[in-house]
mmCIF file of C-alpha atoms and ligand atoms in Angstrom:
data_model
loop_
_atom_site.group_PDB
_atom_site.id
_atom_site.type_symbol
_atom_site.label_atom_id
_atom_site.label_comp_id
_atom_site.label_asym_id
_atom_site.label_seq_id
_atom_site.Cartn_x
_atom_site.Cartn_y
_atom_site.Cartn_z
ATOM 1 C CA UNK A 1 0.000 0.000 0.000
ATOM 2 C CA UNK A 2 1.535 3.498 -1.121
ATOM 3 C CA UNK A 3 2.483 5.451 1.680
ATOM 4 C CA UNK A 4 1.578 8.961 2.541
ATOM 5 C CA UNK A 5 4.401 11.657 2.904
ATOM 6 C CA UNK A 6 3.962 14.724 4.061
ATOM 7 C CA UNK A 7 5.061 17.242 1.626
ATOM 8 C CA UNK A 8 6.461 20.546 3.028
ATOM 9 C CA UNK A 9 4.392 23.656 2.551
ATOM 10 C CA UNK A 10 5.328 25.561 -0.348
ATOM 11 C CA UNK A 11 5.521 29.800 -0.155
ATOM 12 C CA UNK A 12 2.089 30.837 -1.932
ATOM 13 C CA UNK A 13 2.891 32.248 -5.429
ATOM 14 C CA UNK A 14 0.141 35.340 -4.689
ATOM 15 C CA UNK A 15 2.014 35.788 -1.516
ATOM 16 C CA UNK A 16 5.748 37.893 -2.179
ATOM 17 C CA UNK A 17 8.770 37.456 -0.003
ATOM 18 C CA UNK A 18 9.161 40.440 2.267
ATOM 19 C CA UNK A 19 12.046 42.373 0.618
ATOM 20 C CA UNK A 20 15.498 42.311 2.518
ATOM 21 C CA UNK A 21 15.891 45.092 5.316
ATOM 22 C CA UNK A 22 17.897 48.237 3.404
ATOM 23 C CA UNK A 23 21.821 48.561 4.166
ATOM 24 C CA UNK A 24 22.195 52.077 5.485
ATOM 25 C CA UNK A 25 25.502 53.649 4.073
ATOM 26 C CA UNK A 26 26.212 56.803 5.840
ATOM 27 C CA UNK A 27 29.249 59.661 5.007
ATOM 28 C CA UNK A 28 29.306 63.006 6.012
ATOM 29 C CA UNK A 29 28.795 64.482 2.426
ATOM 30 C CA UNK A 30 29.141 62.878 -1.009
ATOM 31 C CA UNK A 31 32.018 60.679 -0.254
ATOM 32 C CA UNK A 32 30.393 57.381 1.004
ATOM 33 C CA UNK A 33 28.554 57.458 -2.736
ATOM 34 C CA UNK A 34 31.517 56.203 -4.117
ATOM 35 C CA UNK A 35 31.137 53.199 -1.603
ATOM 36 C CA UNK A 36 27.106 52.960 -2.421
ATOM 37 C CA UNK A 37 28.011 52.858 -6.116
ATOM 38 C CA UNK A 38 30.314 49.638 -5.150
ATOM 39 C CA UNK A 39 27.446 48.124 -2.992
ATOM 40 C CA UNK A 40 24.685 48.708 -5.737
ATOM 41 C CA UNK A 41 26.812 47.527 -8.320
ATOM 42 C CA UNK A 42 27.809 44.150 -6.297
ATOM 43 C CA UNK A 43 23.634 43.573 -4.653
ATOM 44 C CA UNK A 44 21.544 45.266 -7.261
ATOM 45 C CA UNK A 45 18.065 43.715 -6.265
ATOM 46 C CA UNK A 46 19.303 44.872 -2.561
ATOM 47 C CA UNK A 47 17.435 47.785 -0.879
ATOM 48 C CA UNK A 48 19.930 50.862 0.245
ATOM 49 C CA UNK A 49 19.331 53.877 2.312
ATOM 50 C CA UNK A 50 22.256 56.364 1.872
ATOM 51 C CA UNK A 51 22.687 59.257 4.358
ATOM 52 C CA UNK A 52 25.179 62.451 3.839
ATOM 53 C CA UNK A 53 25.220 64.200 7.001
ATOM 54 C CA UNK A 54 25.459 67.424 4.609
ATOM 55 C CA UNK A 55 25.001 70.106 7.280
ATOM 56 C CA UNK A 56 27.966 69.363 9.133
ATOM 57 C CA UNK A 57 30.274 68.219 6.234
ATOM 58 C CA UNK A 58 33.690 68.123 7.182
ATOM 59 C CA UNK A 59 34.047 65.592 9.754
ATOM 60 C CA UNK A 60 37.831 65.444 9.232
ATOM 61 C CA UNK A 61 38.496 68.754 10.644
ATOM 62 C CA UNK A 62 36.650 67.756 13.634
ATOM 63 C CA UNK A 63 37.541 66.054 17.271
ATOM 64 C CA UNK A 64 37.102 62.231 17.701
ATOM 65 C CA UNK A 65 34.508 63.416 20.239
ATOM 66 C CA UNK A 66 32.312 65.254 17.880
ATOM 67 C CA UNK A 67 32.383 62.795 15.305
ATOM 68 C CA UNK A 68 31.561 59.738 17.353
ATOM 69 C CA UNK A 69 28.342 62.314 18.650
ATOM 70 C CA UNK A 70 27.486 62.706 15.202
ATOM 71 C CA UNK A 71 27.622 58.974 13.739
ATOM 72 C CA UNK A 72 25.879 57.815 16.775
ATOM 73 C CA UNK A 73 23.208 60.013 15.971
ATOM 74 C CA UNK A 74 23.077 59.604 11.803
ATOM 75 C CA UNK A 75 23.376 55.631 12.797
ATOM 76 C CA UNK A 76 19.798 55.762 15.360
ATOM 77 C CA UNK A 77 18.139 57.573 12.545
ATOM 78 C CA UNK A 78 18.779 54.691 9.911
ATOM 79 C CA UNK A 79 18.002 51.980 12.518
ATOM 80 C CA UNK A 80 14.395 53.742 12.831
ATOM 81 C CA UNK A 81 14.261 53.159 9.296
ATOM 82 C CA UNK A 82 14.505 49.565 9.657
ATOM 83 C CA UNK A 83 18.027 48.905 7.850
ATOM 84 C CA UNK A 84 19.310 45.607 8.845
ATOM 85 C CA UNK A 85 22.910 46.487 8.119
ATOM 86 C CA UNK A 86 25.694 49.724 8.827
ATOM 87 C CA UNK A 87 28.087 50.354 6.594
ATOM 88 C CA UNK A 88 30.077 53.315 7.865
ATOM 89 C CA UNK A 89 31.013 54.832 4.007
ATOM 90 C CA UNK A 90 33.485 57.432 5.604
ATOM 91 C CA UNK A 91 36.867 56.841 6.986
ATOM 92 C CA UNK A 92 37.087 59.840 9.740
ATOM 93 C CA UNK A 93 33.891 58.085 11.591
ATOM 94 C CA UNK A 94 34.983 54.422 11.028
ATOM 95 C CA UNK A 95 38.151 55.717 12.608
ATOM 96 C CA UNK A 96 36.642 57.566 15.754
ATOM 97 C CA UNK A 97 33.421 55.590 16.196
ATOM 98 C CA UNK A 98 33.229 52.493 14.685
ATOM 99 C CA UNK A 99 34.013 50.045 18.327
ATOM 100 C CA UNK A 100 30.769 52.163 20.082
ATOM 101 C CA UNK A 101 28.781 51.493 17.338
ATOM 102 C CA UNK A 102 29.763 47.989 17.024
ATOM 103 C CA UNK A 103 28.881 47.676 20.828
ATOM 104 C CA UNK A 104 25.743 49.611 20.824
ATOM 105 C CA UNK A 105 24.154 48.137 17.635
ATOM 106 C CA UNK A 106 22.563 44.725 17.217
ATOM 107 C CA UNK A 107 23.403 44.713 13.631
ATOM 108 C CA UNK A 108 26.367 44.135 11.559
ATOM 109 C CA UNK A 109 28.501 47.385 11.190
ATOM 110 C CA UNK A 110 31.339 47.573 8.866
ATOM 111 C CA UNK A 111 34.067 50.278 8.677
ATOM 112 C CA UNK A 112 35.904 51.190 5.564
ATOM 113 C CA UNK A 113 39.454 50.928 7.435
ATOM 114 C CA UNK A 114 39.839 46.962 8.423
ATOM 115 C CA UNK A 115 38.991 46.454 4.217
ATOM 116 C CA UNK A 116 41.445 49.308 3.082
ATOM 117 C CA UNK A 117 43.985 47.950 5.294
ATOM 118 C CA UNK A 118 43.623 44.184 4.454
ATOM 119 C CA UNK A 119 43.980 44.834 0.563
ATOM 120 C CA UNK A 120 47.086 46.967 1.280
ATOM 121 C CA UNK A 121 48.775 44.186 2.869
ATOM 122 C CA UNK A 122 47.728 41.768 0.211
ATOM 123 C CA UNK A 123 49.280 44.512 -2.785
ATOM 124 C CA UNK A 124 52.373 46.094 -0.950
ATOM 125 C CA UNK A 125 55.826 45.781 -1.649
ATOM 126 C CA UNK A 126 56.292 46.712 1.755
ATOM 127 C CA UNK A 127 55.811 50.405 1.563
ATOM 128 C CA UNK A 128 51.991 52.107 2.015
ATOM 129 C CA UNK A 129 51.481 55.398 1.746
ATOM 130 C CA UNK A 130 47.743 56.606 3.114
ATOM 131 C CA UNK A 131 45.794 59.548 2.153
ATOM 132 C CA UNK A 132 42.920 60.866 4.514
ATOM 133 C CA UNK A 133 41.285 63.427 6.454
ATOM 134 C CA UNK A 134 43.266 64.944 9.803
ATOM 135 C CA UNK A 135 41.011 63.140 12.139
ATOM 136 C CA UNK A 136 41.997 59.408 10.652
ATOM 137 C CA UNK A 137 45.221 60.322 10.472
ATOM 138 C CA UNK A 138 45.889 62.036 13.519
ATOM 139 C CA UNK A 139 43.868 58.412 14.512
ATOM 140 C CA UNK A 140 46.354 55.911 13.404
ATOM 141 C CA UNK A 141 43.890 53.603 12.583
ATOM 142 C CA UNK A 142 45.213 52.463 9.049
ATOM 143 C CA UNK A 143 48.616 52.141 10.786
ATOM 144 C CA UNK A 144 47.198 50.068 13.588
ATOM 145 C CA UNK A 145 44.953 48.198 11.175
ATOM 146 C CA UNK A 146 48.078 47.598 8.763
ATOM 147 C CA UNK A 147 50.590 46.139 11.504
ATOM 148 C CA UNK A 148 47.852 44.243 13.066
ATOM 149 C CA UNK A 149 48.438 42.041 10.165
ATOM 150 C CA UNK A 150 51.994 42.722 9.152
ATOM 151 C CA UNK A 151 54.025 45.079 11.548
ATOM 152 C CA UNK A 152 57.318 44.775 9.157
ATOM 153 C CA UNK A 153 55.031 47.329 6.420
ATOM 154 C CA UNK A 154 56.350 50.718 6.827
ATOM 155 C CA UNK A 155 53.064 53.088 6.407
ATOM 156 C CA UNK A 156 53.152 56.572 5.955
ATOM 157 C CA UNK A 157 49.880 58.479 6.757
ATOM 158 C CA UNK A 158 49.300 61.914 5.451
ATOM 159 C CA UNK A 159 46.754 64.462 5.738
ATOM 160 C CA UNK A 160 45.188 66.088 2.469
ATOM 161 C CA UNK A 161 41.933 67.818 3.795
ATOM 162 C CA UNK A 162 41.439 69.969 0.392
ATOM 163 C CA UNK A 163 40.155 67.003 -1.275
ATOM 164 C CA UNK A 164 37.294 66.622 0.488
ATOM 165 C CA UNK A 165 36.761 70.118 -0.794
ATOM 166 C CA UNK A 166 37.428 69.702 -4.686
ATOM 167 C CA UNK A 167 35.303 66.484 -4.220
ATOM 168 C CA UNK A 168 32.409 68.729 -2.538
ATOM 169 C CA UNK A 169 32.805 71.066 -5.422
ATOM 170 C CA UNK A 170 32.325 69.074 -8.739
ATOM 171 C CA UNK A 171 36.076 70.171 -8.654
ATOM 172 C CA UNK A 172 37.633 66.549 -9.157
ATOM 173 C CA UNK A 173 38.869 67.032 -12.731
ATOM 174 C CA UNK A 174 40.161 70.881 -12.913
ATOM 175 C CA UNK A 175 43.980 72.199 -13.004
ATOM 176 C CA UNK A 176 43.419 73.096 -9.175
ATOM 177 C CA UNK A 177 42.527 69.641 -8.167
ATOM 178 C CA UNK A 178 46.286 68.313 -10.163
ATOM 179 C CA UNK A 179 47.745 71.149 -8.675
ATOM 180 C CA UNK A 180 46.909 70.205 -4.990
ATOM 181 C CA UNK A 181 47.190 66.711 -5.900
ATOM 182 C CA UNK A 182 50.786 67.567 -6.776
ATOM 183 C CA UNK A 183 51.639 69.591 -3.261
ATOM 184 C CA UNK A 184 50.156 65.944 -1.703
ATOM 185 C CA UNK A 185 51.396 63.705 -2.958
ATOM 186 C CA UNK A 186 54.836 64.789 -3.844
ATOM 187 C CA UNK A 187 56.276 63.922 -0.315
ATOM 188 C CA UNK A 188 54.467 60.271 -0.541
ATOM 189 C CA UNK A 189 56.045 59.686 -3.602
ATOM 190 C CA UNK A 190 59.837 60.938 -2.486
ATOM 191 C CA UNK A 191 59.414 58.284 0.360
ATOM 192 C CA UNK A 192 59.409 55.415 -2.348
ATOM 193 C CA UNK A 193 55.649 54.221 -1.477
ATOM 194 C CA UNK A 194 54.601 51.531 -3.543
ATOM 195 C CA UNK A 195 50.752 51.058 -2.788
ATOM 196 C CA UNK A 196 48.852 54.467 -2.230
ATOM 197 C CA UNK A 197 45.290 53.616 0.242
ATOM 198 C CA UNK A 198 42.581 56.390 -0.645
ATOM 199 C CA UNK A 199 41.978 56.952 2.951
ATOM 200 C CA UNK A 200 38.596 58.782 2.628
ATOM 201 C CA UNK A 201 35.582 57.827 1.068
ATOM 202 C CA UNK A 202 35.456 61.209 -0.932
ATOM 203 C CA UNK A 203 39.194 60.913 -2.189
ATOM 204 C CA UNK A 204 38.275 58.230 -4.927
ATOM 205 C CA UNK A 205 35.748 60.861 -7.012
ATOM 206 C CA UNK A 206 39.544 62.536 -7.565
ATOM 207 C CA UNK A 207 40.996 59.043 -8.555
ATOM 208 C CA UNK A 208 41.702 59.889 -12.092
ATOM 209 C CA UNK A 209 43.648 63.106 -11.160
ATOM 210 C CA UNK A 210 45.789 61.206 -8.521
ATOM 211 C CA UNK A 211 46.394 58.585 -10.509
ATOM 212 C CA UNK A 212 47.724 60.918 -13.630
ATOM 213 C CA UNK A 213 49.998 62.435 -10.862
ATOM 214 C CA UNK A 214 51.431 59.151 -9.010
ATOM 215 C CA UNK A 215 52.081 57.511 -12.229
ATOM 216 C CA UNK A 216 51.305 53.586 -13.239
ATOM 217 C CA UNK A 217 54.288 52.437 -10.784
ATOM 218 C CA UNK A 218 52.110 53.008 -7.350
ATOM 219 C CA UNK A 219 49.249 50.838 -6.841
ATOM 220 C CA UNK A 220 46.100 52.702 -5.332
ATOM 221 C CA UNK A 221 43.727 50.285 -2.789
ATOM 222 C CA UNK A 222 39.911 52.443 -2.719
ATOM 223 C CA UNK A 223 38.598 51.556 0.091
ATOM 224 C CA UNK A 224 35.014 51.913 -1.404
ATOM 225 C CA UNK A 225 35.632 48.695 -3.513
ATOM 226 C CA UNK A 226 37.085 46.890 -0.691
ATOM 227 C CA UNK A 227 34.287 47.670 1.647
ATOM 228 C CA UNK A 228 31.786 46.646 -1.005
ATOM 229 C CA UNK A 229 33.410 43.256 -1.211
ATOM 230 C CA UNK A 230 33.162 43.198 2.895
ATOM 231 C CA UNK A 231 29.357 43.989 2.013
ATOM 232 C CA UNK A 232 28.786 41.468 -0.386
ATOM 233 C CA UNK A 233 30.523 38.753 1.783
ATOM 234 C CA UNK A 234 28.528 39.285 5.024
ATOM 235 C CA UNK A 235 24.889 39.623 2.789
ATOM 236 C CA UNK A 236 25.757 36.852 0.626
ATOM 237 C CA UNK A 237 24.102 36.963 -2.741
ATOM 238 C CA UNK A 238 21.348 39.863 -4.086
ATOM 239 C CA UNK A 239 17.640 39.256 -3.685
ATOM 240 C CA UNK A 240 15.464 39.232 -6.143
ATOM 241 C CA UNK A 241 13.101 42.200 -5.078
ATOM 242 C CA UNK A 242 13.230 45.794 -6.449
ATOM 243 C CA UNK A 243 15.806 47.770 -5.169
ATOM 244 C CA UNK A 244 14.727 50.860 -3.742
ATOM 245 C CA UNK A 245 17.540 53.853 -3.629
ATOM 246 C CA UNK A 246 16.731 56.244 -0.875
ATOM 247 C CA UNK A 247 18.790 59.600 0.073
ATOM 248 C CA UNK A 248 19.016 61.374 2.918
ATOM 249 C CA UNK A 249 20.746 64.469 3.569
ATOM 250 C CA UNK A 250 20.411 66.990 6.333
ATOM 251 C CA UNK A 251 20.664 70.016 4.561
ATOM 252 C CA UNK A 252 21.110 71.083 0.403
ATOM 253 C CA UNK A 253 18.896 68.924 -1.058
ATOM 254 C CA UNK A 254 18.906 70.262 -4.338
ATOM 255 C CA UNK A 255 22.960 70.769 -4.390
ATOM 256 C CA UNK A 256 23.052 66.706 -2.893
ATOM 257 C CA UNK A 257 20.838 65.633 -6.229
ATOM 258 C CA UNK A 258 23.091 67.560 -8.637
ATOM 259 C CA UNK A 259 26.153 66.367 -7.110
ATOM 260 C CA UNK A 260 25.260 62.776 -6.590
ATOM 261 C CA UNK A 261 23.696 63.207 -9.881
ATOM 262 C CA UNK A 262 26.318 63.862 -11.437
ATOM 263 C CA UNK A 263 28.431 61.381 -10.132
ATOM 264 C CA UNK A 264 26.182 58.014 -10.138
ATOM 265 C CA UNK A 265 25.374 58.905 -13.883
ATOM 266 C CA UNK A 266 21.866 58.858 -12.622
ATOM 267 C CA UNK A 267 18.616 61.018 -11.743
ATOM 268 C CA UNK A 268 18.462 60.873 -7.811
ATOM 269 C CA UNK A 269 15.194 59.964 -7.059
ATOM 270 C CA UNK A 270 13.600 59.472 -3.617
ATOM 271 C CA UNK A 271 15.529 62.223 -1.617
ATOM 272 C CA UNK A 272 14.492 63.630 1.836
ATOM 273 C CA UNK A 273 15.505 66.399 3.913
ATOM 274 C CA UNK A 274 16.279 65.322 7.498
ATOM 275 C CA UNK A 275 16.974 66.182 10.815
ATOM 276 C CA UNK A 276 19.480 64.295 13.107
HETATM 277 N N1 DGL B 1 34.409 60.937 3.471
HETATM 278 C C1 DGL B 1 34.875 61.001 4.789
HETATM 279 C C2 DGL B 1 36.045 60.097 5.075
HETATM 280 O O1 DGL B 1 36.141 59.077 4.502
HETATM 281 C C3 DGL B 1 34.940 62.311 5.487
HETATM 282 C C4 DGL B 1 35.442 63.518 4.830
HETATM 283 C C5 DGL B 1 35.131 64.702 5.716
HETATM 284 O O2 DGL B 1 33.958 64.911 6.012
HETATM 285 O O3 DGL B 1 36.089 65.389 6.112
HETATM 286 O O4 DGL B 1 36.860 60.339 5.890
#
């Protein structure tokens, strides 16, 4: 006599999955889109909610203190939102706050320094030169990162705060944005560095003008495409549901859209003025 086997319930096709919770990406300006451009490009069907704290844009002028108050505060605004995963897009606030929010969040947060730092190790020579805001490098934390995993790299951190400027500006491709480059990265290249880390999340919008002025002989790690690959192994593979881009900014709106705009190669739909 056949016997009976219980079959297990199948998902009702009129029913859809729920979609995943949105990854928040969060930067003080326009800088962490170069990190959301990596994380759409690697989970397209995945939901994102990006937030440039515009109004307070620079963070890397600012003390640890400050910037820890502010990321704690952009990061509780994207949790009431419902994202089920951080992704600090900017280096300065990685640097000063990423260990409270790891401890104050149930979620996964991920910084952009730990990726930066890993794929320097795995191009160097044995000579890294890294490019950021003051705050990250007055913080150490891509020196700390790097000898965490080799100590016998020599790193040498600089400071070059205009960027985030240029990048702000549209001003990524003009004569002043080489010339600056020049005055930066001049030193970097006298000390023989072989691997160049783009230390802020805003540095890699100026990637073709640093690049024409450290030459083909000095590899550059971006720690936006690093990060993204961080994203993509902690989510695993894209969903299948629509993926719904939503901005944020807390002040400039209209200056965000053209910006971002510009830079995604794409109308910026779904943007919202907020409050911290
Ligand atoms: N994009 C940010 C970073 O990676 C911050 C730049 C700034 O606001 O000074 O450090």
């Amino acid at each position: 006599m056949p016997t009976r086997t219980r079959s297990s319930p199948r998902p009702s096709p009129l029913v859809p999955a729920s979609p995943p919770a949105p990854i928040g990406i969060f930067d003080s300006g326009v800088g962490g889109l170069t990190v959301f451009r990596e994380i759409a490009r690697a989970l397209p069907h995945h939901p994102l909610i990006y937030l440039g704290d515009s109004a307070r844009v620079p963070y890397g002028t600012k003390s640890a203190d400050t910037v820890t108050g502010f990321t704690l505060q952009a990061a509780a605004h994207l949790i009431e939102r419902g994202i089920g995963m951080l992704v600090v897009a900017c280096n300065t606030a990685t640097a000063a706050a990423l260990p409270s929010l790891q401890s104050s969040l149930t979620i996964p947060v991920i910084g952009v320094v730990e990726p930066g730092a890993r794929a320097a190790v795995e191009q160097t020579r044995g000579r890294v030169g890294v490019i950021a805001t003051e705050g990250t490098v007055r913080s150490k934390a891509y020196t700390r990162a790097i000898h965490n995993i080799d100590p016998n790299i020599e790193v040498i951190e600089s400071a070059a705060p205009l960027f985030v400027s240029l990048a702000e500006e549209g001003w990524a491709n003009t004569h002043v944005a080489r010339e600056v480059a020049e005055i930066y990265l001049e030193p970097l290249l006298d000390a023989n560095i072989d691997t160049l880390v783009l230390g802020c999340t805003h540095y890699p919008i100026l990637r073709d003008t640093i690049e024409h002025v450290i030459g083909d002989k000095v590899m550059i790690v971006d720690s936006a495409e690093t990060t993204a690959a961080s994203v993509l192994a902690a989510i695993g593979t894209s969903s299948n549901g629509a993926a719904k881009h939503t901005f944020l900014v807390t002040d400039a709106e209209e200056r965000f859209r053209r910006i971002a705009g510009e830079f995604l190669e794409r109308a910026i739909e779904h943007l919202e003025l907020v409050t911290l």
